[in-house]
Tab-separated table of N, CA, C and O in Angstrom:
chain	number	residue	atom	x	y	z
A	1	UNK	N	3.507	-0.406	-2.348
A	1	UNK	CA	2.165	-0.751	-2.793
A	1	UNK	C	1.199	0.345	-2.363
A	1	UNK	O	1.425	0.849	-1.262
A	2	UNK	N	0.254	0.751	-2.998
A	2	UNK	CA	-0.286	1.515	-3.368
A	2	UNK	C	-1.835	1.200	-2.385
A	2	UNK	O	-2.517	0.279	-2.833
A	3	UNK	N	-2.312	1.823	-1.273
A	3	UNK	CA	-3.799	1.405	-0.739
A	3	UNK	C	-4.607	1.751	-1.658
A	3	UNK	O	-4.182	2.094	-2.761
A	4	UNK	N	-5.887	1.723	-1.369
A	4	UNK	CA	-7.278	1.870	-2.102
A	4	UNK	C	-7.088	3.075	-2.013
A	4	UNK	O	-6.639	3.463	-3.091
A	5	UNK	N	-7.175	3.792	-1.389
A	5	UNK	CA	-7.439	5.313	-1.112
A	5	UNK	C	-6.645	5.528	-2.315
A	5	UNK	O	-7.127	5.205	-3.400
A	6	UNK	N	-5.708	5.938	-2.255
A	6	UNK	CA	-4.483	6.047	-3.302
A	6	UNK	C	-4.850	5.570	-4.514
A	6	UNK	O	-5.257	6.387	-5.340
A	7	UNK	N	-4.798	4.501	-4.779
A	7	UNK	CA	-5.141	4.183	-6.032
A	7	UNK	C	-6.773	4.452	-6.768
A	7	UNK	O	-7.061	4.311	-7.956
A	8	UNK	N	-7.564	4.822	-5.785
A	8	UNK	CA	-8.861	5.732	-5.994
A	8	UNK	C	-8.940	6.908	-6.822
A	8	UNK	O	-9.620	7.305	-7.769
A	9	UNK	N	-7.814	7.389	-5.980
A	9	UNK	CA	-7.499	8.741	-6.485
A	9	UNK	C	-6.699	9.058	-7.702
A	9	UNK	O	-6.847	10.089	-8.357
A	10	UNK	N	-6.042	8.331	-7.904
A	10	UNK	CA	-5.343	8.096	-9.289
A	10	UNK	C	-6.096	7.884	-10.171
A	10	UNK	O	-5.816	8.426	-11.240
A	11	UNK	N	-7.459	6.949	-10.104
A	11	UNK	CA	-8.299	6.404	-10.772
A	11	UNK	C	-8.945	7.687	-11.411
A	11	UNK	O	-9.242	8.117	-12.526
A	12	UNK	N	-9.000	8.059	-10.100
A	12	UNK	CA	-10.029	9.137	-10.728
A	12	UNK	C	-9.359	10.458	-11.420
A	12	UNK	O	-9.995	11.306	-12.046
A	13	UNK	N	-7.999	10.464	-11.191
A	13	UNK	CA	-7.160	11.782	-11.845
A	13	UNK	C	-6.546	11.362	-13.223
A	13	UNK	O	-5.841	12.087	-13.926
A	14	UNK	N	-7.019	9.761	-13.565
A	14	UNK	CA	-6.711	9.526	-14.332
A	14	UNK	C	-7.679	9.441	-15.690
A	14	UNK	O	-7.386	9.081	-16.830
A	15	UNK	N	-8.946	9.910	-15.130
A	15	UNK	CA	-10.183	9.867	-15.995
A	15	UNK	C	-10.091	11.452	-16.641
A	15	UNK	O	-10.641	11.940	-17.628
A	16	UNK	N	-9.399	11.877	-15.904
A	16	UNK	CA	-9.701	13.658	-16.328
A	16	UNK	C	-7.918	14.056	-16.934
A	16	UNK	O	-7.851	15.027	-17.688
A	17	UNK	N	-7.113	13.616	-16.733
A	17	UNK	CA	-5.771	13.886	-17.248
A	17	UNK	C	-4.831	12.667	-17.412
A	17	UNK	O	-5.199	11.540	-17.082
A	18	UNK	N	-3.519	12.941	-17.968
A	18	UNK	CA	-2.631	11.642	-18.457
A	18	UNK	C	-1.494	11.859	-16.934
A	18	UNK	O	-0.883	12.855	-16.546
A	19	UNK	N	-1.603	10.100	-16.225
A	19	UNK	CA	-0.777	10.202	-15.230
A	19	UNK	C	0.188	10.331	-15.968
A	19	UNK	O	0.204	10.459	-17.192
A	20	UNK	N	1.519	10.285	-14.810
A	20	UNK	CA	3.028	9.984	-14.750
A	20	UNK	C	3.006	8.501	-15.287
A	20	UNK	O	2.029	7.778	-15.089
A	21	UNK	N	4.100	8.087	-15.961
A	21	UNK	CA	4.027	6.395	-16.253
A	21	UNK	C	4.556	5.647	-14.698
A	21	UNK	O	4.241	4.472	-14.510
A	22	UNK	N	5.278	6.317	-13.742
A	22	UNK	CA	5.230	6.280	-11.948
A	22	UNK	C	4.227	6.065	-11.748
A	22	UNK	O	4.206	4.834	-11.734
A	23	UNK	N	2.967	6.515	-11.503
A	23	UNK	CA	1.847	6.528	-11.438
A	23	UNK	C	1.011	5.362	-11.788
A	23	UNK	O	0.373	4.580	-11.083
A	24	UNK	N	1.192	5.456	-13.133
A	24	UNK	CA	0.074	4.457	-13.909
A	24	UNK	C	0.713	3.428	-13.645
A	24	UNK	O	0.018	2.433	-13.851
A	25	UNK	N	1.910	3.149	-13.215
A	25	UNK	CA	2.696	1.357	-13.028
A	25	UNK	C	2.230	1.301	-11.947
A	25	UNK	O	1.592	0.250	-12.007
A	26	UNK	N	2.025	1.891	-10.500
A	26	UNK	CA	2.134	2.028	-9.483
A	26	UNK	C	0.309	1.479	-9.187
A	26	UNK	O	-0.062	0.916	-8.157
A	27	UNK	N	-0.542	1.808	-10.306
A	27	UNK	CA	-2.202	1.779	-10.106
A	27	UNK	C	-2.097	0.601	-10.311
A	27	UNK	O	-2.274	-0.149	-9.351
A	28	UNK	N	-1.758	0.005	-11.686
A	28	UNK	CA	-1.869	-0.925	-12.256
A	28	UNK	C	-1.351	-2.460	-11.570
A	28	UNK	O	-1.943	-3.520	-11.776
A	29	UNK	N	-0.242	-2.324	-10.805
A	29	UNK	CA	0.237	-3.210	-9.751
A	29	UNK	C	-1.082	-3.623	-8.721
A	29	UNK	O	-1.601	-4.672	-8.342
A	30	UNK	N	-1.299	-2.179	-8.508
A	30	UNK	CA	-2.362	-2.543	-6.913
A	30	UNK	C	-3.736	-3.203	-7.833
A	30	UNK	O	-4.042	-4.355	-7.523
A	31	UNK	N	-4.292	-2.754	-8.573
A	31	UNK	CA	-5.158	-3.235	-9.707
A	31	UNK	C	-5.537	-4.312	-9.986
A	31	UNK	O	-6.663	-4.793	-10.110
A	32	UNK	N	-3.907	-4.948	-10.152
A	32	UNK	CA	-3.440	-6.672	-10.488
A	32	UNK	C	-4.171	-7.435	-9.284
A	32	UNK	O	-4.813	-8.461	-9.507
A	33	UNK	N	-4.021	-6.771	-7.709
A	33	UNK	CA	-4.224	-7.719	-6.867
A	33	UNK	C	-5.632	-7.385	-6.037
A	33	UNK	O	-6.015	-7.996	-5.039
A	34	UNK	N	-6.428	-6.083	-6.794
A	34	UNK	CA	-7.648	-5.379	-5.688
A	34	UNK	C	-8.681	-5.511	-6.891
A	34	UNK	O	-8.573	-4.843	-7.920
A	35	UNK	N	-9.638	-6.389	-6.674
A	35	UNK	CA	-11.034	-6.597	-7.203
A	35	UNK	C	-11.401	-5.265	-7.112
A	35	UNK	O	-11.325	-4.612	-8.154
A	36	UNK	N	-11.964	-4.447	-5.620
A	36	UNK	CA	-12.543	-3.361	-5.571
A	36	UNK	C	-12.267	-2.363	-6.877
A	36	UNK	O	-13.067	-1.967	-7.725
A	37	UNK	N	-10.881	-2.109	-6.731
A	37	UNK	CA	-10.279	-1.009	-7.459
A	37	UNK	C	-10.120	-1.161	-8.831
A	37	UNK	O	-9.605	-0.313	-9.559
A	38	UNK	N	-10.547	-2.213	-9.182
A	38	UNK	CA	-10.803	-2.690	-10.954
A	38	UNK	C	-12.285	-2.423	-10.693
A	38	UNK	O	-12.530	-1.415	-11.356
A	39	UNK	N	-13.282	-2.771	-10.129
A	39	UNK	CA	-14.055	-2.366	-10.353
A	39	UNK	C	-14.667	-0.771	-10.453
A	39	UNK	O	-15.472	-0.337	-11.277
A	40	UNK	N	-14.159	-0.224	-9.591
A	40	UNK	CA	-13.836	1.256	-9.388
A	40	UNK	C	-13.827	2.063	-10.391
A	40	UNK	O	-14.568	3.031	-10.563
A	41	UNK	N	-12.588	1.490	-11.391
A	41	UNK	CA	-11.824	2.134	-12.558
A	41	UNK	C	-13.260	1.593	-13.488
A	41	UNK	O	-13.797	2.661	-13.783
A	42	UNK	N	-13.818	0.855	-13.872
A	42	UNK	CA	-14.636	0.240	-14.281
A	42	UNK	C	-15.524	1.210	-14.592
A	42	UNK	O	-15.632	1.802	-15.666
A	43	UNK	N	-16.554	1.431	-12.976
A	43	UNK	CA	-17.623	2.398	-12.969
A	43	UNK	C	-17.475	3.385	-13.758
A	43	UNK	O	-18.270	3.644	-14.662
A	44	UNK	N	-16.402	4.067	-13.491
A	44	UNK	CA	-15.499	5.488	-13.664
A	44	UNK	C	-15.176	5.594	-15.060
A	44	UNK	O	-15.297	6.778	-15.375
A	45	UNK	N	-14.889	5.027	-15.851
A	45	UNK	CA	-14.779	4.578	-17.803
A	45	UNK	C	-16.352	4.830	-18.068
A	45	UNK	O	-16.699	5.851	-18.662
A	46	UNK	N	-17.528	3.652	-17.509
A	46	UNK	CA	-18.640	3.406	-17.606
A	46	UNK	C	-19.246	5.005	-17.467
A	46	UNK	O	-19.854	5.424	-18.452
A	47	UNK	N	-19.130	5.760	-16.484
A	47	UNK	CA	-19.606	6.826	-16.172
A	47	UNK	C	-19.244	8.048	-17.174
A	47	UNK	O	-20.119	8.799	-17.605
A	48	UNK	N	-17.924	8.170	-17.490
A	48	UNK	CA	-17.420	8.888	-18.428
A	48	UNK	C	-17.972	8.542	-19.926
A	48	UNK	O	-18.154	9.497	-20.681
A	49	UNK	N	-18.231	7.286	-20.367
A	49	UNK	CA	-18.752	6.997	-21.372
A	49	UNK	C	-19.789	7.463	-21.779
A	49	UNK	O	-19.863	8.099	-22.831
A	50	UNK	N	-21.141	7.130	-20.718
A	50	UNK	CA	-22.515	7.602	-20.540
A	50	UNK	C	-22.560	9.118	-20.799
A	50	UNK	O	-23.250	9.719	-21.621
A	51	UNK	N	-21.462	9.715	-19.706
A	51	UNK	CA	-21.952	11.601	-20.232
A	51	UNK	C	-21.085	12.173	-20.917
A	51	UNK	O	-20.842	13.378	-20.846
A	52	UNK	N	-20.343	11.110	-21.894
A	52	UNK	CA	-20.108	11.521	-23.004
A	52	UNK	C	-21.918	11.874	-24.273
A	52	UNK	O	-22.737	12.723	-24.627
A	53	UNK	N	-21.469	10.351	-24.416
A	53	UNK	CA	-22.919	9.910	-25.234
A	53	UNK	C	-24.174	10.630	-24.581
A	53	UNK	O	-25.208	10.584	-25.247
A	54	UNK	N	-24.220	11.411	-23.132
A	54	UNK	CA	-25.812	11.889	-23.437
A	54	UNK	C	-25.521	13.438	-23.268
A	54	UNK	O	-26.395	14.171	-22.806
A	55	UNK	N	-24.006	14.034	-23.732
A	55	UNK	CA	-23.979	15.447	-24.278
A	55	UNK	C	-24.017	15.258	-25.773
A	55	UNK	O	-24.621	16.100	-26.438
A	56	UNK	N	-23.356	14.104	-26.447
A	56	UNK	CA	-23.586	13.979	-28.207
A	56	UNK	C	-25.024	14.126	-28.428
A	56	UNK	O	-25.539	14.674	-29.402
A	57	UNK	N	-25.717	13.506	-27.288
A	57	UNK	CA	-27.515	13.482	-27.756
A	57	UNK	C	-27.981	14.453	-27.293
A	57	UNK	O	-29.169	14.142	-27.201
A	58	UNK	N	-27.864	15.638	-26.850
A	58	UNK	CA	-28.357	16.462	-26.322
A	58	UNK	C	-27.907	17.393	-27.292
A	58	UNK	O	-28.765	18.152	-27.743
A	59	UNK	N	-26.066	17.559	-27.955
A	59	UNK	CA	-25.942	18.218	-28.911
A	59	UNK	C	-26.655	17.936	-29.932
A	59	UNK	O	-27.092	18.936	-30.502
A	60	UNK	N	-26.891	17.118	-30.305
A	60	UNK	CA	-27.734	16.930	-31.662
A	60	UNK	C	-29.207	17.299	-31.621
A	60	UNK	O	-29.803	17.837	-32.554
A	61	UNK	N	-29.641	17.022	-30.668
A	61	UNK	CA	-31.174	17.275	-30.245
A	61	UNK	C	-31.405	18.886	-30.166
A	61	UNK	O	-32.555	19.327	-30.171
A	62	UNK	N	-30.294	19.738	-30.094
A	62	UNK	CA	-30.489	20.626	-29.669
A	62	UNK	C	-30.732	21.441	-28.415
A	62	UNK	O	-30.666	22.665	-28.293
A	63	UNK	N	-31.067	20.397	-27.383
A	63	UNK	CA	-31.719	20.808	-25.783
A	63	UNK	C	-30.168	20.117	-24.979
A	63	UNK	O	-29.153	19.501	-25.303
A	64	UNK	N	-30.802	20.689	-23.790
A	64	UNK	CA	-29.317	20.947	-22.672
A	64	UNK	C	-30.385	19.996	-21.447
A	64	UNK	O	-31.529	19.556	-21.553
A	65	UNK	N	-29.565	19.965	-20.523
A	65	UNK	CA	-30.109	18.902	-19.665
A	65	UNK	C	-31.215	20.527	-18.723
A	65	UNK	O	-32.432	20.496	-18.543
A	66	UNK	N	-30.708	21.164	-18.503
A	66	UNK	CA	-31.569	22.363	-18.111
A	66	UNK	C	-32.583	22.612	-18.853
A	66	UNK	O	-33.431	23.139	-18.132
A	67	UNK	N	-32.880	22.536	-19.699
A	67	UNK	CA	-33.974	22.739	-20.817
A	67	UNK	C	-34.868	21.385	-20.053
A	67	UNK	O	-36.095	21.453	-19.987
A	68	UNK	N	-34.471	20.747	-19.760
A	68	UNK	CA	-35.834	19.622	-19.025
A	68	UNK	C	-36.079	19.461	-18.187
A	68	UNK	O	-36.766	18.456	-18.002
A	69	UNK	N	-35.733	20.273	-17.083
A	69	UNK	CA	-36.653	20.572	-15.940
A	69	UNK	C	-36.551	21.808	-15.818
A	69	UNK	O	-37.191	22.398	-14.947
C-alpha cells in the first residue's frame, strides 16, 4: 500500500505524463481508501483545467499573462 506521500507524487506525475499501469493500480487502491488523496487528484485535474482554459483565452485575446502587469 501506497502512503500519501507516494501516492501524491504519482498524482502529480500523473497530471504531466502516462503512468505505468503498476503505478496507476497501485494510486488507485490507496485512492479507494484516502479521502485526502482523492481530493488531491481532484485539485490537481481542477488546476490543470483552469490553465488550460485561461491560455485558450489569452490565445484568442491575443495578450499573455505578462502583458498585464
Amino acid at each position: 500500500m501506497l502512503s500519501c506521500k507516494q501516492a501524491t507524487e504519482l498524482i502529480s506525475k500523473e497530471a504531466d505524463e502516462r503512468l505505468p499501469l503498476t503505478d496507476k493500480f497501485s494510486m488507485n487502491m490507496h485512492m479507494m481508501m484516502c479521502n485526502a488523496c482523492r481530493n488531491f487528484r481532484s485539485n490537481i485535474h481542477f488546476l490543470r483545467r483552469a490553465c488550460r482554459a485561461a491560455a485558450t483565452m489569452d490565445a484568442s485575446e491575443g495578450t499573455s499573462c505578462a502583458d498585464r502587469h
